[in-house]
Coordinates of C-alpha atoms in Angstrom, one line a residue:
Chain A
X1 CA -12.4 47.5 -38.6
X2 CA -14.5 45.5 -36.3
X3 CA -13.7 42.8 -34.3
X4 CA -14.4 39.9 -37.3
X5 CA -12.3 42.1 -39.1
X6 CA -9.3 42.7 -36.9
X7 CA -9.5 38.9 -36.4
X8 CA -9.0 38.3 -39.9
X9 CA -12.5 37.0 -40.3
X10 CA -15.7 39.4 -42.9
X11 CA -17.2 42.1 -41.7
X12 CA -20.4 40.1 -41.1
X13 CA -19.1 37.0 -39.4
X14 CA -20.8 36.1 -36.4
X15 CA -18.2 35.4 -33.6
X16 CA -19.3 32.4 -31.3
X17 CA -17.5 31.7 -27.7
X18 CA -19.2 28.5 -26.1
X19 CA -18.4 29.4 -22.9
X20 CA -18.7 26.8 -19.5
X21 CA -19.2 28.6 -16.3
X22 CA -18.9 27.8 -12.5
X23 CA -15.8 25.9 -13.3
X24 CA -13.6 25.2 -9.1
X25 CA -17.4 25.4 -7.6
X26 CA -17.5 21.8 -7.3
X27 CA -16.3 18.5 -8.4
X28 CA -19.0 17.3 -10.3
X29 CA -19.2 20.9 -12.3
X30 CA -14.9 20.2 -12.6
X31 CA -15.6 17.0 -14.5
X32 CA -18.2 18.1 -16.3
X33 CA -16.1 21.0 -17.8
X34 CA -13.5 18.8 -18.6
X35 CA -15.8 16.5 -20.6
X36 CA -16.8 19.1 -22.4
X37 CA -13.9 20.8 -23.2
X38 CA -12.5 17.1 -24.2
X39 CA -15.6 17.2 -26.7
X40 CA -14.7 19.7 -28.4
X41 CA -17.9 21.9 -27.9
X42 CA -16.6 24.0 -25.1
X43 CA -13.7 26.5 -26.1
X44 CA -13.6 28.7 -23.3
X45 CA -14.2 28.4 -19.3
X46 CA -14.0 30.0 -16.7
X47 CA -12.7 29.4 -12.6
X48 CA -14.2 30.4 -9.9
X49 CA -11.1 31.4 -7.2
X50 CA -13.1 31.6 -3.9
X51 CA -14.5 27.8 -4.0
X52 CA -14.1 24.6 -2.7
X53 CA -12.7 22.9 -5.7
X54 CA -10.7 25.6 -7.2
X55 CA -7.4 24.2 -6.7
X56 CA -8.2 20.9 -8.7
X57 CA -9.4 22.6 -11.8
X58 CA -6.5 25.5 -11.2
X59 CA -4.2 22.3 -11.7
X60 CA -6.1 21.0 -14.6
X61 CA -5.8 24.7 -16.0
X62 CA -2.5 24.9 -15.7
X63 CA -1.0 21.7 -17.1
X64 CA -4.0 22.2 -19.8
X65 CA -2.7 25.4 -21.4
X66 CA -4.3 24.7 -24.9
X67 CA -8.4 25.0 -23.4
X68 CA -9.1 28.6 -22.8
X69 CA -10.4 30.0 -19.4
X70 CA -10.4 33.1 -17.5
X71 CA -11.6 33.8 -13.8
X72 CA -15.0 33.6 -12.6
X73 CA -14.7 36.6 -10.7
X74 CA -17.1 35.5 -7.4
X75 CA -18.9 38.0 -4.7
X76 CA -21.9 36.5 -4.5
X77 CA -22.8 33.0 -3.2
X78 CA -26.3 31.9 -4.0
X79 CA -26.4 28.0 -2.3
X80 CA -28.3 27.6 0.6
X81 CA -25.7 24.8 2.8
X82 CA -22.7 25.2 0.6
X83 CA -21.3 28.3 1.5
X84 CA -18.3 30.1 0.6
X85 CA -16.6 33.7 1.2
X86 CA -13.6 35.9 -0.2
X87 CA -10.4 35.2 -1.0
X88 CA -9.4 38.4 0.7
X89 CA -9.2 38.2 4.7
X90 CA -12.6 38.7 6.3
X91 CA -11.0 41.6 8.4
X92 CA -10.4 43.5 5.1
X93 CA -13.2 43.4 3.1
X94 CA -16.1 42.7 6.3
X95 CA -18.8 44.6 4.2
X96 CA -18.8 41.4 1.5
X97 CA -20.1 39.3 4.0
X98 CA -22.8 37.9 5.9
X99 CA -22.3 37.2 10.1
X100 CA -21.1 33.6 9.3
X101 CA -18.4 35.0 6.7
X102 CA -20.0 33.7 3.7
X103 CA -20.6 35.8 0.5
X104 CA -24.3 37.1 0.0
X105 CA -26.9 34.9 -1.8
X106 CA -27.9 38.3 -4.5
X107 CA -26.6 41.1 -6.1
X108 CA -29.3 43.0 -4.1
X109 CA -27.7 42.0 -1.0
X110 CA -24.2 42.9 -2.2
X111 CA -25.7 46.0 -3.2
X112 CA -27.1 47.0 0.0
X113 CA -23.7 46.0 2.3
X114 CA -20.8 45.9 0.0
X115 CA -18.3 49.2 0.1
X116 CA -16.7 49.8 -3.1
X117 CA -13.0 49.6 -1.7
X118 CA -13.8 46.0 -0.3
X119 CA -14.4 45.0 -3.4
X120 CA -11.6 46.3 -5.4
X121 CA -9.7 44.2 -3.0
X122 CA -11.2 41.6 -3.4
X123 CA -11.5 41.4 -7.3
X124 CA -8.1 41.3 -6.8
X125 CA -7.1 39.3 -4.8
X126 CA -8.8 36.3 -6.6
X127 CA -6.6 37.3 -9.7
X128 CA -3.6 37.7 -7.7
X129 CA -4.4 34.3 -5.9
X130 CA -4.6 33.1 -9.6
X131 CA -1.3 34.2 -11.4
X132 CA 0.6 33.3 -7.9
X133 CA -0.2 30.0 -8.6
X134 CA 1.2 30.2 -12.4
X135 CA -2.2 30.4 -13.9
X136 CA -2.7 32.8 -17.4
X137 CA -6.0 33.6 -17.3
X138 CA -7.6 35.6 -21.1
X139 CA -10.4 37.0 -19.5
X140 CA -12.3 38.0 -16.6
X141 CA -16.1 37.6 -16.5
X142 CA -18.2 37.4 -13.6
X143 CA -20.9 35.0 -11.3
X144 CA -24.1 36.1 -11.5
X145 CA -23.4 39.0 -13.1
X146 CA -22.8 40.6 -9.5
X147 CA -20.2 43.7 -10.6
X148 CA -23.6 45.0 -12.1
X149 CA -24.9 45.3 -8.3
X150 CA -23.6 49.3 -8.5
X151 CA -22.0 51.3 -10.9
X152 CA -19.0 52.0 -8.5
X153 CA -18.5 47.8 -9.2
X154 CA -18.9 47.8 -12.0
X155 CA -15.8 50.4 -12.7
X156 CA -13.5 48.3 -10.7
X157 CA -14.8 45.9 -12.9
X158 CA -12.8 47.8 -15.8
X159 CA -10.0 49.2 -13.8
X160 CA -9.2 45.3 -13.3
X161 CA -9.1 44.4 -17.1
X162 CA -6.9 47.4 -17.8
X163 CA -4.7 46.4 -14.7
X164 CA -4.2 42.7 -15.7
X165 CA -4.7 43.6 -20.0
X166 CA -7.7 41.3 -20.2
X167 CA -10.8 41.1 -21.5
X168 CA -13.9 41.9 -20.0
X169 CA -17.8 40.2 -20.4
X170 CA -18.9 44.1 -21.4
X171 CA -23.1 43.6 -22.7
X172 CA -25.7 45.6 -22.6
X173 CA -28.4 43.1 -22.1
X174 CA -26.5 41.5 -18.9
X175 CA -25.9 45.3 -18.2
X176 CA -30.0 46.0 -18.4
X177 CA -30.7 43.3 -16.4
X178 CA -28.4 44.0 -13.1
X179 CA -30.6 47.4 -13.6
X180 CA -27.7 49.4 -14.1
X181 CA -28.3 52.2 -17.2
X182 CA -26.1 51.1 -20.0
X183 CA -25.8 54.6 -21.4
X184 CA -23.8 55.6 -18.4
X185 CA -22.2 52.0 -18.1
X186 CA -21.1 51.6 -21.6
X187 CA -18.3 53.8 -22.8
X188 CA -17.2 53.7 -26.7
X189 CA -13.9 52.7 -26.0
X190 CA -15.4 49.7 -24.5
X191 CA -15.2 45.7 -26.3
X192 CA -18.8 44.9 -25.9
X193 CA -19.8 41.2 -26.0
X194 CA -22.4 42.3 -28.5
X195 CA -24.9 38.9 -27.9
X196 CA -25.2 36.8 -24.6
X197 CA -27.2 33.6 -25.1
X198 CA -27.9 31.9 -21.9
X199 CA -30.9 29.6 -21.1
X200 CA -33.6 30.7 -18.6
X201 CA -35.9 29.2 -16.0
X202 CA -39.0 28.9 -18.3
X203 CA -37.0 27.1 -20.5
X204 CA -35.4 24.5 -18.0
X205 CA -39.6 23.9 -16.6
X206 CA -41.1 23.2 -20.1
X207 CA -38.0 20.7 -20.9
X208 CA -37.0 23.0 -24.0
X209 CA -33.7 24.2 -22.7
X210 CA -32.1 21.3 -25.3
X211 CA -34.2 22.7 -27.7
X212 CA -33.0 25.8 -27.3
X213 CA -29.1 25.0 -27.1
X214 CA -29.6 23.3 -31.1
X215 CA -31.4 26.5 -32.3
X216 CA -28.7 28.5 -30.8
X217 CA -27.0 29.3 -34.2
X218 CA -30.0 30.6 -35.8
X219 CA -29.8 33.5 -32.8
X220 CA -26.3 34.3 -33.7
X221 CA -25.9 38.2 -35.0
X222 CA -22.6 39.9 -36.3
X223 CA -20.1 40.5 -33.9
X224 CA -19.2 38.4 -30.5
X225 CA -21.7 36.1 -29.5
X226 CA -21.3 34.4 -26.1
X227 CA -23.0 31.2 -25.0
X228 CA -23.0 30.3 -21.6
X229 CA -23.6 27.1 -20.3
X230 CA -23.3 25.4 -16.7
X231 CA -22.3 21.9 -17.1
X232 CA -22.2 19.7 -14.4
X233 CA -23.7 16.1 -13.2
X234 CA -27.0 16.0 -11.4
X235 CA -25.1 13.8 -9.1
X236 CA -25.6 13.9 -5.1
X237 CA -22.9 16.9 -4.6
X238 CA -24.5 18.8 -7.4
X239 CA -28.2 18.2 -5.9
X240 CA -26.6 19.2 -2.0
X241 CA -25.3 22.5 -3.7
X242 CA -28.3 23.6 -5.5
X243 CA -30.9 22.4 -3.1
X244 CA -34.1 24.6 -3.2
X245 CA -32.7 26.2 -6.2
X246 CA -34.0 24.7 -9.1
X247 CA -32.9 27.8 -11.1
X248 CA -29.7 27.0 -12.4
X249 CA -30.0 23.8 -10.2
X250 CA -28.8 19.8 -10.8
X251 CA -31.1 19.0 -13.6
X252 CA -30.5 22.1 -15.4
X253 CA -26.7 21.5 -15.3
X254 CA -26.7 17.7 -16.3
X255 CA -29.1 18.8 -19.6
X256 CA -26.2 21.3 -20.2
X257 CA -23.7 18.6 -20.0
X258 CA -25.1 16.5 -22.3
X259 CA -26.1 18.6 -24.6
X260 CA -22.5 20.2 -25.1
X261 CA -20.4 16.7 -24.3
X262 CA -22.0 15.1 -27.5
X263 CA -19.6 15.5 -30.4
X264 CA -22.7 15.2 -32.7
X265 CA -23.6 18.6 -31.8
X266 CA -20.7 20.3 -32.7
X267 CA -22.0 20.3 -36.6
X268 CA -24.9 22.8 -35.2
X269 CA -22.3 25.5 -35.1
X270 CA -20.0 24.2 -37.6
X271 CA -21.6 26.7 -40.5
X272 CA -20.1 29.2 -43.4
X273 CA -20.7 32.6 -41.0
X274 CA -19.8 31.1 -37.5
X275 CA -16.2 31.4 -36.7
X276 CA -15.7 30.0 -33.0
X277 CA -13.1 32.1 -31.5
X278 CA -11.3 32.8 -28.0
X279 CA -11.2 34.6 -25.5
X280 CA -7.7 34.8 -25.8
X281 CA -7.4 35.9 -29.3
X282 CA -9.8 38.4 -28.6
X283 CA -7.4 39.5 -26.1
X284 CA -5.0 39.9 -28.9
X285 CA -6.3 42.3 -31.2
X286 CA -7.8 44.1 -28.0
X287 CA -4.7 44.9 -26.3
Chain B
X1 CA -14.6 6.0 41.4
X2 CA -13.5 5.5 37.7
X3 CA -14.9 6.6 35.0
X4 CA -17.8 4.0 35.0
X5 CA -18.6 3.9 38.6
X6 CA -19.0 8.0 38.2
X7 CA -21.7 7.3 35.6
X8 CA -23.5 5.0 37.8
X9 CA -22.4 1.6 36.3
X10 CA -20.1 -1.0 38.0
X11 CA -16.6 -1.1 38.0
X12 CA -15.9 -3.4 35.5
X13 CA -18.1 -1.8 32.8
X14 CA -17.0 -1.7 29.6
X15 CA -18.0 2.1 27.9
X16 CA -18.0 2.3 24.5
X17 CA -18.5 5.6 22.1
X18 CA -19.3 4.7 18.3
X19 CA -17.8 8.1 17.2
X20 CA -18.1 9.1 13.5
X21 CA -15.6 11.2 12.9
X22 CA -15.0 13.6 9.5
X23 CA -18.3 15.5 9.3
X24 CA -18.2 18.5 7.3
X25 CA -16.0 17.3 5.0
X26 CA -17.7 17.0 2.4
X27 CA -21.6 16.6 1.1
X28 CA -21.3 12.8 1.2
X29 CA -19.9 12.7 4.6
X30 CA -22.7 14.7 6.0
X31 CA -25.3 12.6 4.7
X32 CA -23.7 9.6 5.9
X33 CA -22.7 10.4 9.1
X34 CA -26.8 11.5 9.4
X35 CA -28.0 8.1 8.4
X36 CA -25.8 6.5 10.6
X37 CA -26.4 8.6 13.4
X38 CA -30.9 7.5 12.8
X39 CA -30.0 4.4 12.3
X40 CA -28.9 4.0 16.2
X41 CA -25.3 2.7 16.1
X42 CA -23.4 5.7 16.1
X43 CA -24.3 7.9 19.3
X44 CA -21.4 11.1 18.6
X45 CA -19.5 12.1 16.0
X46 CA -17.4 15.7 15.7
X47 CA -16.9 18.3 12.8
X48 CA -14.4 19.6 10.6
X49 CA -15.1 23.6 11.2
X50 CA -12.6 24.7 8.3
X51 CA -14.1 22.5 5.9
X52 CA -16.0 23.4 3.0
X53 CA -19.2 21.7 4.0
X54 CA -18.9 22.5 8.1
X55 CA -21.7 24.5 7.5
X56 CA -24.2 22.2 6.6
X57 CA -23.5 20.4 9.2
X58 CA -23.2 22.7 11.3
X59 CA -27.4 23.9 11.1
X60 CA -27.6 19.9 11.2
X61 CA -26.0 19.9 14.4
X62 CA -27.7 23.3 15.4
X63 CA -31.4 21.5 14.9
X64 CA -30.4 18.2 16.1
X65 CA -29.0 18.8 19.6
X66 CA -29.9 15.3 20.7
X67 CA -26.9 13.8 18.9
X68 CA -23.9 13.9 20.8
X69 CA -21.5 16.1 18.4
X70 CA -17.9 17.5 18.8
X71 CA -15.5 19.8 17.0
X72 CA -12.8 17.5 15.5
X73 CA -10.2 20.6 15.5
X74 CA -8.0 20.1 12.0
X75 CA -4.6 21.0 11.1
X76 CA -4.0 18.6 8.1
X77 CA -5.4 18.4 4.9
X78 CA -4.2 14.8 3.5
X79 CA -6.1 15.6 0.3
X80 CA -4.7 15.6 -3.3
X81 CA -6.9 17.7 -4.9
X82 CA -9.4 19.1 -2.5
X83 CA -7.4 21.8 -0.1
X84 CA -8.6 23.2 2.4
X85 CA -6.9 25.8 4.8
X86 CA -7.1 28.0 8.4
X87 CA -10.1 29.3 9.8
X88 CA -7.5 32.0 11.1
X89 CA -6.6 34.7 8.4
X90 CA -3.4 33.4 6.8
X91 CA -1.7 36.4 7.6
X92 CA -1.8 35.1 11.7
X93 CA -0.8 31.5 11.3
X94 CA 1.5 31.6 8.5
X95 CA 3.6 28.4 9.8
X96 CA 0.6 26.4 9.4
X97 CA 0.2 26.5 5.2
X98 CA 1.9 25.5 2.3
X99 CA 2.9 27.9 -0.3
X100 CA -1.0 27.7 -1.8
X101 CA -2.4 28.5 2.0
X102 CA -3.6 24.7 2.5
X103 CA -3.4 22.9 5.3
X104 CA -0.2 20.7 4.9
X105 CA -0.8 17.1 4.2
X106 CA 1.0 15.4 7.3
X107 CA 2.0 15.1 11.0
X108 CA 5.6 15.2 10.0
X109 CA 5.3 18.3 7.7
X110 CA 3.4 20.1 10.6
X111 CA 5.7 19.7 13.0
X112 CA 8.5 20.6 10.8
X113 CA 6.6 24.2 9.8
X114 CA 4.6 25.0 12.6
X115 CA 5.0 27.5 15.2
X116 CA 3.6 26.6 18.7
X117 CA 1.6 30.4 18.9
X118 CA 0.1 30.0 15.5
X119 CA -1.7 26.3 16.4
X120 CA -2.9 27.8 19.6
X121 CA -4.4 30.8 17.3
X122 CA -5.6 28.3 14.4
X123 CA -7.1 26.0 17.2
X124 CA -9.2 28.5 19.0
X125 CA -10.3 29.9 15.9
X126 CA -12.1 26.7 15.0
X127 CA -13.5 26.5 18.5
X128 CA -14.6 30.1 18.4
X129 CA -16.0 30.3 14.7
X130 CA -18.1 27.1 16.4
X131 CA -19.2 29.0 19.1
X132 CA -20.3 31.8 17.2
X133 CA -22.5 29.6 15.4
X134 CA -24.4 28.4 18.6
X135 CA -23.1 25.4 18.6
X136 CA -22.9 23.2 21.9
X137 CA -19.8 20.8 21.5
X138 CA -19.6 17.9 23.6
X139 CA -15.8 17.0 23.0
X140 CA -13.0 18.5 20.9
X141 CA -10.8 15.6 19.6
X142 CA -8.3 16.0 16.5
X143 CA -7.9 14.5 13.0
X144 CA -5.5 12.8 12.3
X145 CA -4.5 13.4 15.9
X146 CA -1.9 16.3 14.6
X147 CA -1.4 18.0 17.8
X148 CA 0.8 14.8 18.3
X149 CA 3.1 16.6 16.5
X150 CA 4.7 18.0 19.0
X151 CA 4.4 17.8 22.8
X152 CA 3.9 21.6 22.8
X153 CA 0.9 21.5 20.5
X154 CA -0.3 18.6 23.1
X155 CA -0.2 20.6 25.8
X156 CA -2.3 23.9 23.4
X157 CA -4.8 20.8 23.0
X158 CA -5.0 20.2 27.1
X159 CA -5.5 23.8 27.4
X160 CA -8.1 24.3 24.9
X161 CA -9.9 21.7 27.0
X162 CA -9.9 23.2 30.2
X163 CA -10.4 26.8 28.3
X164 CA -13.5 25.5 27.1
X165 CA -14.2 22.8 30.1
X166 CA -14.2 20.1 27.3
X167 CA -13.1 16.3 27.7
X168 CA -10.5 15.7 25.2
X169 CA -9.3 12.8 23.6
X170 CA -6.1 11.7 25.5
X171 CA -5.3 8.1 24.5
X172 CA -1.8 6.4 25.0
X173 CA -2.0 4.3 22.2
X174 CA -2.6 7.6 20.0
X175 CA -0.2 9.1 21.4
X176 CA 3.0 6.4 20.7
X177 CA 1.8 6.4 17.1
X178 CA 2.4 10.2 17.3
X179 CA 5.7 9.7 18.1
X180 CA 5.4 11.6 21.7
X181 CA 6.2 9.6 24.6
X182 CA 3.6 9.0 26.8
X183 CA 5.3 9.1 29.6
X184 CA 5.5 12.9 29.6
X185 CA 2.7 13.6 27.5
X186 CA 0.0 12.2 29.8
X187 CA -0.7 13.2 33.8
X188 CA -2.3 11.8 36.1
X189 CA -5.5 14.1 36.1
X190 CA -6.1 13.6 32.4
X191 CA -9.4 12.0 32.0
X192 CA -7.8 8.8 29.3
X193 CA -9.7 7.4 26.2
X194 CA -8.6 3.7 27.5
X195 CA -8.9 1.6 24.2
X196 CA -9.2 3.7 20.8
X197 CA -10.6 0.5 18.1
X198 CA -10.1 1.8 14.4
X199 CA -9.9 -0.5 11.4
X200 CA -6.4 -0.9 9.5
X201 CA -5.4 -0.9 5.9
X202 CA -4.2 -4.6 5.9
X203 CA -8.0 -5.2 7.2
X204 CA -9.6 -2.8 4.2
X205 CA -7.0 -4.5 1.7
X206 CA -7.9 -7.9 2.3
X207 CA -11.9 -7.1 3.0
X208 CA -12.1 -7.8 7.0
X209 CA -13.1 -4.3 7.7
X210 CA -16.6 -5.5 8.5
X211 CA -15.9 -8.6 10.2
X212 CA -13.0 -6.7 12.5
X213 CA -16.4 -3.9 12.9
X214 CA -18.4 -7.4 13.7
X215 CA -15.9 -8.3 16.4
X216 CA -15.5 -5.1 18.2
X217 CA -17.4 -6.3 20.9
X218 CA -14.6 -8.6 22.1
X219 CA -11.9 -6.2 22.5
X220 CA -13.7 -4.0 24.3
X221 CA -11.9 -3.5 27.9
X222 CA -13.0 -2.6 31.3
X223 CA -13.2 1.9 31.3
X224 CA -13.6 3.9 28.0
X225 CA -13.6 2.7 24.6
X226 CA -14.0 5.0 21.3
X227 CA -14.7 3.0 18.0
X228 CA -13.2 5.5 15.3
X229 CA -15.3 5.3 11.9
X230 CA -15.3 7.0 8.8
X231 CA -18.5 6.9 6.9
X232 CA -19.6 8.2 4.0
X233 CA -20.3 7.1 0.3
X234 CA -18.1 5.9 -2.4
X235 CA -19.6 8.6 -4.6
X236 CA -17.6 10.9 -7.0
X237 CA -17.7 13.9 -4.4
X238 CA -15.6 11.1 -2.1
X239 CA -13.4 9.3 -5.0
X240 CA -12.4 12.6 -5.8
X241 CA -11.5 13.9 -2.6
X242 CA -9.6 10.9 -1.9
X243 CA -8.0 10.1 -5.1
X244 CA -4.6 8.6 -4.8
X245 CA -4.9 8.0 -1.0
X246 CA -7.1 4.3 -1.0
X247 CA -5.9 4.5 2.8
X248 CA -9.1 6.1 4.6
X249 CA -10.5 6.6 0.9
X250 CA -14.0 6.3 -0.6
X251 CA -14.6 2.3 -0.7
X252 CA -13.2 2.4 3.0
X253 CA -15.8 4.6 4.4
X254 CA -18.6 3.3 1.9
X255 CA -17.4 0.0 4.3
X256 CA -17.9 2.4 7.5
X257 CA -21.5 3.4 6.1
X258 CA -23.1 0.1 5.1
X259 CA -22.0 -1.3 9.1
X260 CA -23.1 1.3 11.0
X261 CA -26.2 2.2 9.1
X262 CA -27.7 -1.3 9.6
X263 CA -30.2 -1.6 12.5
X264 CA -29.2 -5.3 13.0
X265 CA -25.9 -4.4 13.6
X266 CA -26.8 -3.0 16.9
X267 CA -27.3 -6.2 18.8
X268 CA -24.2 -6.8 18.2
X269 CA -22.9 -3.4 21.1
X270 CA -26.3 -4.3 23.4
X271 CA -24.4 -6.9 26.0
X272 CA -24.7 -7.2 29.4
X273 CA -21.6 -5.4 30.2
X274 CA -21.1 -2.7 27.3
X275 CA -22.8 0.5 27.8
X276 CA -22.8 2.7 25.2
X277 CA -21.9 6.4 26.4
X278 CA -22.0 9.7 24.6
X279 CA -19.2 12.7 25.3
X280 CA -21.7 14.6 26.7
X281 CA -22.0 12.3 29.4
X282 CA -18.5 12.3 30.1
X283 CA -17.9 15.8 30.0
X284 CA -20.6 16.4 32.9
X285 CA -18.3 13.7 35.4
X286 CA -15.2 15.1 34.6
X287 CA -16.0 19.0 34.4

C-alpha cells in the first residue's frame, strides 16, 4: 500500500501539506502564521528553536494543539544584522559558528566548518529544548535545507527522526539541489515527500509568485505533495531582517501572506483528488 | 574641583546627558535611538549586548564612533513574550534563569535566585563579548538598575568599573528605589549621577510625558544630570515585545521618539548654564 492508501485515501490521490515555514524567526512571521493557520489555508508549520521569537509562538503552539507543526531544525542563519546562533552552548558545538557566535549565512559555509558531532548535538538540542517545554512536535524539517550541506548531516538528520519517531522532509529534488547524490541519500525504507512546491526568485521579480500559488493544484502528482510558503508582513522588522536579501525577503513574505490568509483561496485546493493531510497523521501510518 | 570645574566650566554648571537607553532591543529601537541620536538631542545612549538585535547595533556603534555609546549591562528580561537570556552559557550562571533559560522578569525575583559569582560571570560576559567586537564603551550603566538587587551585586558593578576603568552610573535616588540604603551603598570616591530625570507612568497615563520632557530644563541642578529616555516606535515589533506591560511600553517610547527626534526641541537644553556632556567626557576626568 502506498501512503494515500495506508491513509485510507485511492491509490492515486494526490496528498497536499500547505506548509508555513520560519515560524519563532520573528514577530511579524509569528502573526503571519497565525493568520494563516486561522484561515484555514495553512495545516501545517513549522518553529524555528534557535530564534528570537521562539518562545511566543512555542506558547501559541502549545495552548494551540489542534494546528499541526513540527521544528524548523536551524544551522544556518542567512540575515545580514539579525543574527542568531545554537541552542547548544558555543563551547560545545564551536565548529557551527562564526567569530561573533552566530550561525553561517550558507549551507556552503556550514559545509566547510561544521564537524558532524557538533551538529548531532545540536539537532538535538533544539528538540530537547522543544519537548522540555511541553511541545509535541509531528515532524522535523529543516531551514534552508542546510542537513543537505554533507552526507554525514544529513544521516543525523535520520538518526533524529528515528530517535524522536517523527517524520522527516525526505525529497529528492531538495536532495539534488543541496548537491548531495540522491542515489546514495535515499534509502528504500525511506518516506519520501514525493513533490516540493516552493516559489522561486524569478518568480517573486516578474510579480507571478501569486500566480503561481493559484496554479499550484494543477502541479500536484500522486503521493505527498508539500507546499512551502513564508508568510509574514513586509512590515519594518520583517524589512530589518531580510535587508539586502530580496530572496525570500519582506515583499516576498507579505505576497505569501495574502495569498494563503484569503479564505477565498482555499476552494483552489478543495478538488475530488486532493486530500489535505498532516504531518501528524503521516506520522501515524509511518511509525 | 567638581565634576564641572574638572571639565572646564564653572562651579555652578548644570551637566546634563540626554541618554537613550535600550538599544539593541529590538529593530525598532535601533532605528529610533539612530534618528534621535542625528537629530542632535540625544548625545549617548548604551546597548543591551544579550539582546537579539545587539548586533545591529553594535556595527552601528562600530562605524559611528562619534556617538557617545555604552553597554547597558542586563540581567532582567521584563518581557511577556519576547525572552531573552545570558550571554554566559547557562550551564555557568544557572541562578540567573528561569526554568526556560530567560532572564527573570524582576529586581525582586533576581535577588531571590541569584548567586553573587554568577552575576559577576554574566556581567563580564556582556562586557567581554562587547570588547570582542571592537567596541569602545564610554560607560556601563544597568537596565532596570538590577544590580540594586543586592548590595553584593552593587559592589560586582563598582568593580566592573574600575576593571574596565569605566564611569558607572551611581545615583542615590536609584539606589533608594532599589531598596539598598545609600548610606552603605555609596563612598565617598564614587564619581555620583547627581539628578537622574525619567518620565513616570502617572505622567504617560494622563499624556504629560512631553510637557514633563518640555520642562526638564528647570529641574536640572548644579553637577551631573542624566535624562533617561526610551525611544523607539509604536510598531508591532514594539506592541509585541511589550504586550501586557503599558508601563515603559510601545506608545511610551513612540512619546520618547517624536521629543527627542525634533530639532526644535533642542533650544529648549541650549541655556546659558546647561552644558550638555557625553560619558566619554566624564570618563577621561574621572579615570
Amino acid at each position: 500500500m502506498n501512503i494515500a492508501q495506508q491513509l485510507g485515501y485511492q491509490e492515486q490521490t494526490k496528498l497536499l501539506i500547505i506548509h508555513a515555514d520560519d515560524a519563532g524567526l520573528s514577530h511579524s512571521h509569528n502573526r503571519a502564521t497565525i493568520t494563516c493557520l486561522e484561515a484555514g489555508l495553512v495545516n501545517s508549520y513549522s518553529i524555528m528553536v534557535p530564534c528570537p521569537w521562539y518562545y511566543e509562538m512555542a506558547v501559541f503552539a502549545k495552548n494551540n494543539p489542534h494546528f499541526d507543526y513540527g521544528i524548523h531544525l536551524t544551522l544556518t542563519c542567512e540575515w545580514k544584522n539579525y543574527r542568531f546562533g545554537p541552542v547548544a552552548p558555543l563551547s560545545e558545538v564551536p565548529s557551527l559558528v562564526d567569530e561573533h557566535g552566530h550561525f553561517f549565512k550558507t549551507r556552503e559555509a556550514l559545509r566547510a566548518n561544521a564537524k558532524p558531532e557538533h551538529v548531532v548535538k545540536e539537532l538535538d538540542a533544539q528538540v530537547q529544548k522543544a519537548l522540555r517545554f511541553g511541545l509535541q512536535p509531528t515532524h522535523l524539517d529543516v531551514h534552508m535545507y542546510s542537513v543537505g550541506a554533507d552526507e554525514i548531516f544529513f544521516n543525523s538528520y535520520k538518526a533524529l527522526g528515528a530517535k524522536y519517531k517523527l517524520p522527516l522532509m525526505i525529497n529528492k529534488q531538495l536532495i539534488t539541489m543541496t548537491g548531495l547524490n540522491p542515489e546514495t541519500t535515499i534509502s528504500p525504507k525511506d518516506l519520501l515527500t514525493k513533490n516540493i512546491l516552493i516559489g522561486n526568485f524569478e518568480l517573486f521579480k516578474t510579480g507571478k509568485l501569486s500566480d503561481y500559488y493559484a496554479n499550484t493544484a494543477e502541479e500536484l502528482v500522486p503521493g505527498l505533495n508539500v507546499l512551502l510558503i513564508h508568510p509574514a508582513y513586509n512590515d519594518d522588522e520583517m524589512r530589518g531582517i531580510t535587508v539586502d536579501h530580496p530572496n525570500f525577503g519582506a515583499e516576498w513574505r507579505q505576497i505569501d501572506l495574502d495569498f494563503f490568509s484569503n479564505p477565498q483561496h482555499k476552494a483552489l485546493f478543495h478538488q475530488k483528488d486532493i486530500q489535505l493531510v498532516t504531518w501528524k497523521q503521516i506520522g501515524h501510518i509511518h511509525s
